[in-house]
Coordinates of C-alpha atoms in Angstrom, one line a residue:
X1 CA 0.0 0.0 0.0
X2 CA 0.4 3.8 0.3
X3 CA 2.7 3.1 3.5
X4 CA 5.7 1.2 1.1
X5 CA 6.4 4.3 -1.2
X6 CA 9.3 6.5 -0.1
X7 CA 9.2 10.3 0.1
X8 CA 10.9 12.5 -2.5
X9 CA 12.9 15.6 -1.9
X10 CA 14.1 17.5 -5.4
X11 CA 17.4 16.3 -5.7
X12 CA 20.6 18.0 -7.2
X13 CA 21.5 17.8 -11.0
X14 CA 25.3 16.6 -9.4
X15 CA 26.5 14.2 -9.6
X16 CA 24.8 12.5 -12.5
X17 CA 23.6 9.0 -12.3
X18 CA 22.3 7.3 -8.6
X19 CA 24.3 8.6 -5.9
X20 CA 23.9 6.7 -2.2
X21 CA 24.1 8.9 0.7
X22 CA 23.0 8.2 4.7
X23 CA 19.7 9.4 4.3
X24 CA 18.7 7.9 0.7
X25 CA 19.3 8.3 -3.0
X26 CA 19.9 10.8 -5.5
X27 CA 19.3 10.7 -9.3
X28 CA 20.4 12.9 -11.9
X29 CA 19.9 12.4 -16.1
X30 CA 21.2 14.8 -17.9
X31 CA 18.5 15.4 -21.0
X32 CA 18.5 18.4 -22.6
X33 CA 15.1 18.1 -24.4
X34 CA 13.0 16.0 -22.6
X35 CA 9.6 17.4 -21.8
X36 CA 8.7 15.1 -18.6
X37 CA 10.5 12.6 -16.8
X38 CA 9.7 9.4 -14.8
X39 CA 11.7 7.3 -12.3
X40 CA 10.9 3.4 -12.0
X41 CA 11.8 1.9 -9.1
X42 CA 12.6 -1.8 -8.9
X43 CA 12.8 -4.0 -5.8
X44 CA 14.8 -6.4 -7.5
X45 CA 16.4 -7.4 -10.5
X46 CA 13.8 -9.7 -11.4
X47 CA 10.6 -8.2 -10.2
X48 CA 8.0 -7.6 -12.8
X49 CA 6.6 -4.7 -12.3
X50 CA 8.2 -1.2 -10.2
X51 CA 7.1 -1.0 -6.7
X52 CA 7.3 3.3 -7.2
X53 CA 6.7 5.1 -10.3
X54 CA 8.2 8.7 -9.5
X55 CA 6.8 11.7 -11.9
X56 CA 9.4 14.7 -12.0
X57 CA 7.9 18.1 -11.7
X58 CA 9.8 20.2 -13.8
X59 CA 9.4 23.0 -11.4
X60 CA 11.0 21.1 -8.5
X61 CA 13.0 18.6 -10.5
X62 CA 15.0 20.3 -13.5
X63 CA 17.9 22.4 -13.5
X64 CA 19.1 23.8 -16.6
X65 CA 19.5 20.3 -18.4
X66 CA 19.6 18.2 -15.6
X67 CA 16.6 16.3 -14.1
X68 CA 17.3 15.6 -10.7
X69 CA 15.2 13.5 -7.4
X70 CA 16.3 12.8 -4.2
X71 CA 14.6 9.6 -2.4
X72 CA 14.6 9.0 1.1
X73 CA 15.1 6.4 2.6
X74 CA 16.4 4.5 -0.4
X75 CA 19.2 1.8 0.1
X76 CA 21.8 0.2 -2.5
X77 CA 20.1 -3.3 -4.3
X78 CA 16.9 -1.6 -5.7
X79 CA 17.2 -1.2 -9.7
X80 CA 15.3 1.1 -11.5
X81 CA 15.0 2.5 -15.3
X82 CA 14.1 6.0 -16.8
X83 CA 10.7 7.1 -19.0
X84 CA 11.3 10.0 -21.2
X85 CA 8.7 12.0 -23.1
X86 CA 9.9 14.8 -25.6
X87 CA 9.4 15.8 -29.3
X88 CA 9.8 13.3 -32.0
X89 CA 10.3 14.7 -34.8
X90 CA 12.9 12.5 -36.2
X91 CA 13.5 14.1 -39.9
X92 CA 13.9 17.5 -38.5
X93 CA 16.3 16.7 -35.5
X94 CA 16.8 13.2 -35.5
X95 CA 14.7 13.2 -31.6
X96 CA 13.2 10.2 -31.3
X97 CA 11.1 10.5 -27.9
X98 CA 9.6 7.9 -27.1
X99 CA 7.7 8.0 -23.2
X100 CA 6.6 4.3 -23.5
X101 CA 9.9 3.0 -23.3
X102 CA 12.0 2.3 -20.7
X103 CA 15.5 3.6 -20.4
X104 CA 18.9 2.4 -18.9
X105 CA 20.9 5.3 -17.0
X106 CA 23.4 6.5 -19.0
X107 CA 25.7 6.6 -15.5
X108 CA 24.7 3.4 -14.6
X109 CA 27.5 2.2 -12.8
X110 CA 26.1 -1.5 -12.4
X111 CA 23.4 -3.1 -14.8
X112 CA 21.1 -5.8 -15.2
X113 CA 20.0 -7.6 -18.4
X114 CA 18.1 -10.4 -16.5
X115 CA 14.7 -9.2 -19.0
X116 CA 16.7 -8.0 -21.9
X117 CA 15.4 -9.1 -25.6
X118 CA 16.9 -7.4 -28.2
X119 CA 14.8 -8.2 -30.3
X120 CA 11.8 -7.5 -28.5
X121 CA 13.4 -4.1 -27.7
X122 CA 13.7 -2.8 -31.2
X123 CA 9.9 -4.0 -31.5
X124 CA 9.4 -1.9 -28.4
X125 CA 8.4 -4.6 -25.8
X126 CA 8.7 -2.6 -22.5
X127 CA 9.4 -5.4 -20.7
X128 CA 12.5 -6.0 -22.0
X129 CA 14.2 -3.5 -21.0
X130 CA 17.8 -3.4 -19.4
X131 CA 18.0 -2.4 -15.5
X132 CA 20.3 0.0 -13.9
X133 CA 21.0 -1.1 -10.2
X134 CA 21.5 1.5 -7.3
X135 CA 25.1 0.5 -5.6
X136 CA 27.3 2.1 -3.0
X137 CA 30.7 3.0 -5.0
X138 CA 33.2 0.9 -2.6
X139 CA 36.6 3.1 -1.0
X140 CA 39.4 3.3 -3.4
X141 CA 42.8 2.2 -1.8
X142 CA 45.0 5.1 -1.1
X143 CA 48.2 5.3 -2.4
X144 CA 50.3 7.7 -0.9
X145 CA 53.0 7.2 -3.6
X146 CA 53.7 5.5 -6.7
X147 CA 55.1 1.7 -6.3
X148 CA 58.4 1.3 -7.5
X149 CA 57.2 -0.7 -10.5
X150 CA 55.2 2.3 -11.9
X151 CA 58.5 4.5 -11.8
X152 CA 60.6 1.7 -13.8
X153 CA 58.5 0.9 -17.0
X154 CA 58.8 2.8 -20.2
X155 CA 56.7 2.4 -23.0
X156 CA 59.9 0.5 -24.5
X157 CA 60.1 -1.9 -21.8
X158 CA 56.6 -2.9 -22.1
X159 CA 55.3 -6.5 -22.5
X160 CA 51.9 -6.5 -23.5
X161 CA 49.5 -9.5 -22.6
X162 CA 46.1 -9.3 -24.3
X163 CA 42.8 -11.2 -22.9
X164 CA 39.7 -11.4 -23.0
X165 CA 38.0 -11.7 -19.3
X166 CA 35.4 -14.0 -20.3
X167 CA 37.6 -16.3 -22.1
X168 CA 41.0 -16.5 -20.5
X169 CA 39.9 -19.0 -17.8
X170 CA 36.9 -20.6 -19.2
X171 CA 38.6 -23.6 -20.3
X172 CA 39.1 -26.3 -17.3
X173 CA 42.8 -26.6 -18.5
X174 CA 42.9 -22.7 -16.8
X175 CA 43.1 -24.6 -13.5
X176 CA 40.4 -22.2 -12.2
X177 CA 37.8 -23.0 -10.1
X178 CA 34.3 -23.3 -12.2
X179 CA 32.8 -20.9 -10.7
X180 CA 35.5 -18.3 -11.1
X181 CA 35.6 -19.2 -14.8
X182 CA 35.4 -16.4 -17.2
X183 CA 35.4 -14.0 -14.3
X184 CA 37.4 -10.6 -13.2
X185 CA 38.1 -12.8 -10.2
X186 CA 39.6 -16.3 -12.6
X187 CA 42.5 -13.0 -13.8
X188 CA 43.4 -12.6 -10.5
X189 CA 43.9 -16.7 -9.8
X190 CA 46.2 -16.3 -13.0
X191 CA 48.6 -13.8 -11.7
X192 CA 51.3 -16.1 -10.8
X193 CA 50.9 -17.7 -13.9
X194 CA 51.3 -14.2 -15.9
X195 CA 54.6 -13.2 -13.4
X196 CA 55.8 -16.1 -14.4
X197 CA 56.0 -15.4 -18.4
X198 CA 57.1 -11.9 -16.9
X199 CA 54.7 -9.3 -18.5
X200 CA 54.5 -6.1 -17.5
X201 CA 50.8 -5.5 -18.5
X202 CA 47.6 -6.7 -19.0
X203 CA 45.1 -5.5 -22.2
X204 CA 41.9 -6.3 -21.6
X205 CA 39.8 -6.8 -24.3
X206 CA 36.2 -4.5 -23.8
X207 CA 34.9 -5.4 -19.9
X208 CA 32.6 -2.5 -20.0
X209 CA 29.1 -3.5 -20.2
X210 CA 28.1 -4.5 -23.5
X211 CA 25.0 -6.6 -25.5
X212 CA 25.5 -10.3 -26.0
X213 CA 22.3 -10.6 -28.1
X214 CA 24.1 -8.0 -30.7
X215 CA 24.9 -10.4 -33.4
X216 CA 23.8 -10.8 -37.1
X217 CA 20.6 -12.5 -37.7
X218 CA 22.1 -15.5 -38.8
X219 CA 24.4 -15.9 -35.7
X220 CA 21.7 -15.3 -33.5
X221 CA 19.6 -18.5 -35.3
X222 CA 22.7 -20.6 -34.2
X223 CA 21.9 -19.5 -30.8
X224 CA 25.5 -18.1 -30.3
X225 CA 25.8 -14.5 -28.6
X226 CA 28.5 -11.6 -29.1
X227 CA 31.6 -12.4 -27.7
X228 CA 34.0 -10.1 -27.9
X229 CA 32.4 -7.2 -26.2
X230 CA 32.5 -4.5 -28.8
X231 CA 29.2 -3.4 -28.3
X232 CA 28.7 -1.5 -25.5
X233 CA 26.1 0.3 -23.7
X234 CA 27.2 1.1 -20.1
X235 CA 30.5 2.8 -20.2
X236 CA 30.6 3.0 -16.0
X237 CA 29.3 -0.4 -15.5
X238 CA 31.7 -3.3 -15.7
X239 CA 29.7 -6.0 -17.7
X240 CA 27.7 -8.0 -15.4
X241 CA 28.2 -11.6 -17.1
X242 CA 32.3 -10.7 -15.9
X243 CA 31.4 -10.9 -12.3
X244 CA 30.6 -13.7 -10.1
X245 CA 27.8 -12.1 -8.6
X246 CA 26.3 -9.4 -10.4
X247 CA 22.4 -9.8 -8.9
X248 CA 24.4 -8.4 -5.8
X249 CA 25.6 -5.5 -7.2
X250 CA 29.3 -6.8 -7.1
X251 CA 30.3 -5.1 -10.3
X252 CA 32.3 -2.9 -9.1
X253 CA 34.0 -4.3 -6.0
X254 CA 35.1 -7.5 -8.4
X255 CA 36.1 -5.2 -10.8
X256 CA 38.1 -3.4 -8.2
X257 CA 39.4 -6.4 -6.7
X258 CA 41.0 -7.6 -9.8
X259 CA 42.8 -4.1 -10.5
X260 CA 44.5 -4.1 -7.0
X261 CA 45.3 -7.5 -7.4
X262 CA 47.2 -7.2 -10.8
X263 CA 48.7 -3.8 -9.1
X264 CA 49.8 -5.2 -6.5
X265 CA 51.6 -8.1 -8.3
X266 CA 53.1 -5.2 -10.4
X267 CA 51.0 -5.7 -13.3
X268 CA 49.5 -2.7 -15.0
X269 CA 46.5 -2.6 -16.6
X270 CA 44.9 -1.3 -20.4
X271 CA 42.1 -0.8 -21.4
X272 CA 40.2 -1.9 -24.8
X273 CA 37.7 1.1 -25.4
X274 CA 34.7 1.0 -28.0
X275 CA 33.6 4.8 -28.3
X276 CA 32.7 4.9 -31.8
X277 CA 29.5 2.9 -31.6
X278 CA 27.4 1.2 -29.2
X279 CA 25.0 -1.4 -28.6
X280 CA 22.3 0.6 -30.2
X281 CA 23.6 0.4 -33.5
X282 CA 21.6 2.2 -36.5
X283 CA 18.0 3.6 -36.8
X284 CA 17.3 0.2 -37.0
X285 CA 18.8 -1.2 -33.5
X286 CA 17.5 -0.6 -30.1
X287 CA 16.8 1.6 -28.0
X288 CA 19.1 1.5 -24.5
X289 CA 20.0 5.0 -23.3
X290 CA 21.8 7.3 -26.2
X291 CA 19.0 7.5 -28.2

């Protein structure tokens, strides 16, 4: 009933994306043309329908291009999407508003594609829509100076390993445990192994969330998914399939976990980045968040 929604308080346009504090939880979408905005709030990654369906008043809610809410009382584990209404005038602007659907934050900084159907998405199936999950950004490790290792290697010096996460260790002969498998945590069981053929850093092929189910027709009717991550749709979100326990919210911490690791052992890291298209593809993909 009444008594299960939480209060709202306008919010701040900084930072963008869901920010946890003590007393609850602020959002912020940046949207420059938008005409109304809703918040959908999720119990859980699997629940069917939002338990809270929160309507921005542009009066209370916008600032200059920012729509902002704060809700009390809110705690890290409940997911939640964005409805956007606007003008949609495609030919003249190339706006496609579209209020029916809903949208994955673009700050997301751990998602969910428990529902997602990309198929169904492009036919604009609300259902199928990708989560964003609301997570406590864990403590970075401070550093009070640079390791020794960082001071010694030049570009010239460099030994370059390249992997891909989700294949490095999925193969039993990796000596990993199954469940670690394909994993940021199966890199870090590997480290002795990588000290051992003495590289000095670690290329990771795209670990930033990305579309499985974007894959040409054909592949898909094979029933075989997008592999090598260069379709991505959640640049602050480490891809959920990467993580042992993503329905937690563990993106970040396992993503974390693995970068101090490999630092630790002296091992620096690179990253593969896919900035010049994303899982949306063409007029003819779906619709996630750019749009």
């Amino acid at each position: 009933g009444m008594s299960m929604l939480f209060h709202t308080r306008p919010g701040s346009r900084r930072p963008l994306g869901a920010t946890v504090y003590d007393e609850g939880v602020n959002f912020s979408l940046a949207c420059r043309d938008a005409s109304s905005v809703q918040l959908l709030l999720y119990r859980r990654h699997d629940s069917a329908e939002p338990f809270q369906v929160i309507s921005l008043d542009p009066a209370l809610h916008r600032t200059f291009i920012f729509w902002h809410v704060f809700v009390e009382g809110l705690r890290p584990g409940v997911h939640y999407t964005w409805r956007v209404d606007g003008p949609s005038d495609t030919a003249a602007s190339g706006r496609k508003f579209d209020r029916s659907r809903q949208l994955l934050d673009p700050w997301a900084r751990a998602v969910s594609d428990h529902f997602w159907d990309r198929a169904a998405a492009v036919a604009n199936n609300p259902g199928s829509a990708m989560r964003a999950m609301v997570v406590d950004r864990p403590a970075v490790r401070q550093q009070q100076e640079l390791p020794a290792w960082r001071r010694r290697y030049r570009a010239q010096d460099a030994i370059i390993y390249e992997l891909h996460v989700g294949g490095f260790t999925r193969h039993p002969s990796s000596g990993v445990a199954l469940e670690r498998r394909g994993t940021f945590a199966g890199v870090v069981d590997k480290i002795p192994y990588l000290k051992e053929l003495g590289i000095t850093h670690v290329e990771l092929l795209p670990v930033m969330a990305f579309d499985r189910q974007d894959v040409p027709a054909k592949v898909a009717q094979l029933g075989l998914e997008n592999y090598w991550g260069y379709s991505p749709h959640s640049f602050f979100s480490p891809h959920p399939h990467y993580c042992q326990s993503p329905d937690q919210g563990t993106h970040l911490q396992e993503f974390r976990q693995m970068v101090d690791a490999l630092h630790d052992a002296g091992i620096e890291i690179i990253l593969d980045v896919v900035f010049n298209h994303t899982a949306e593809a063409g007029s003819d993909g779906p619709t996630i968040n750019f749009k």
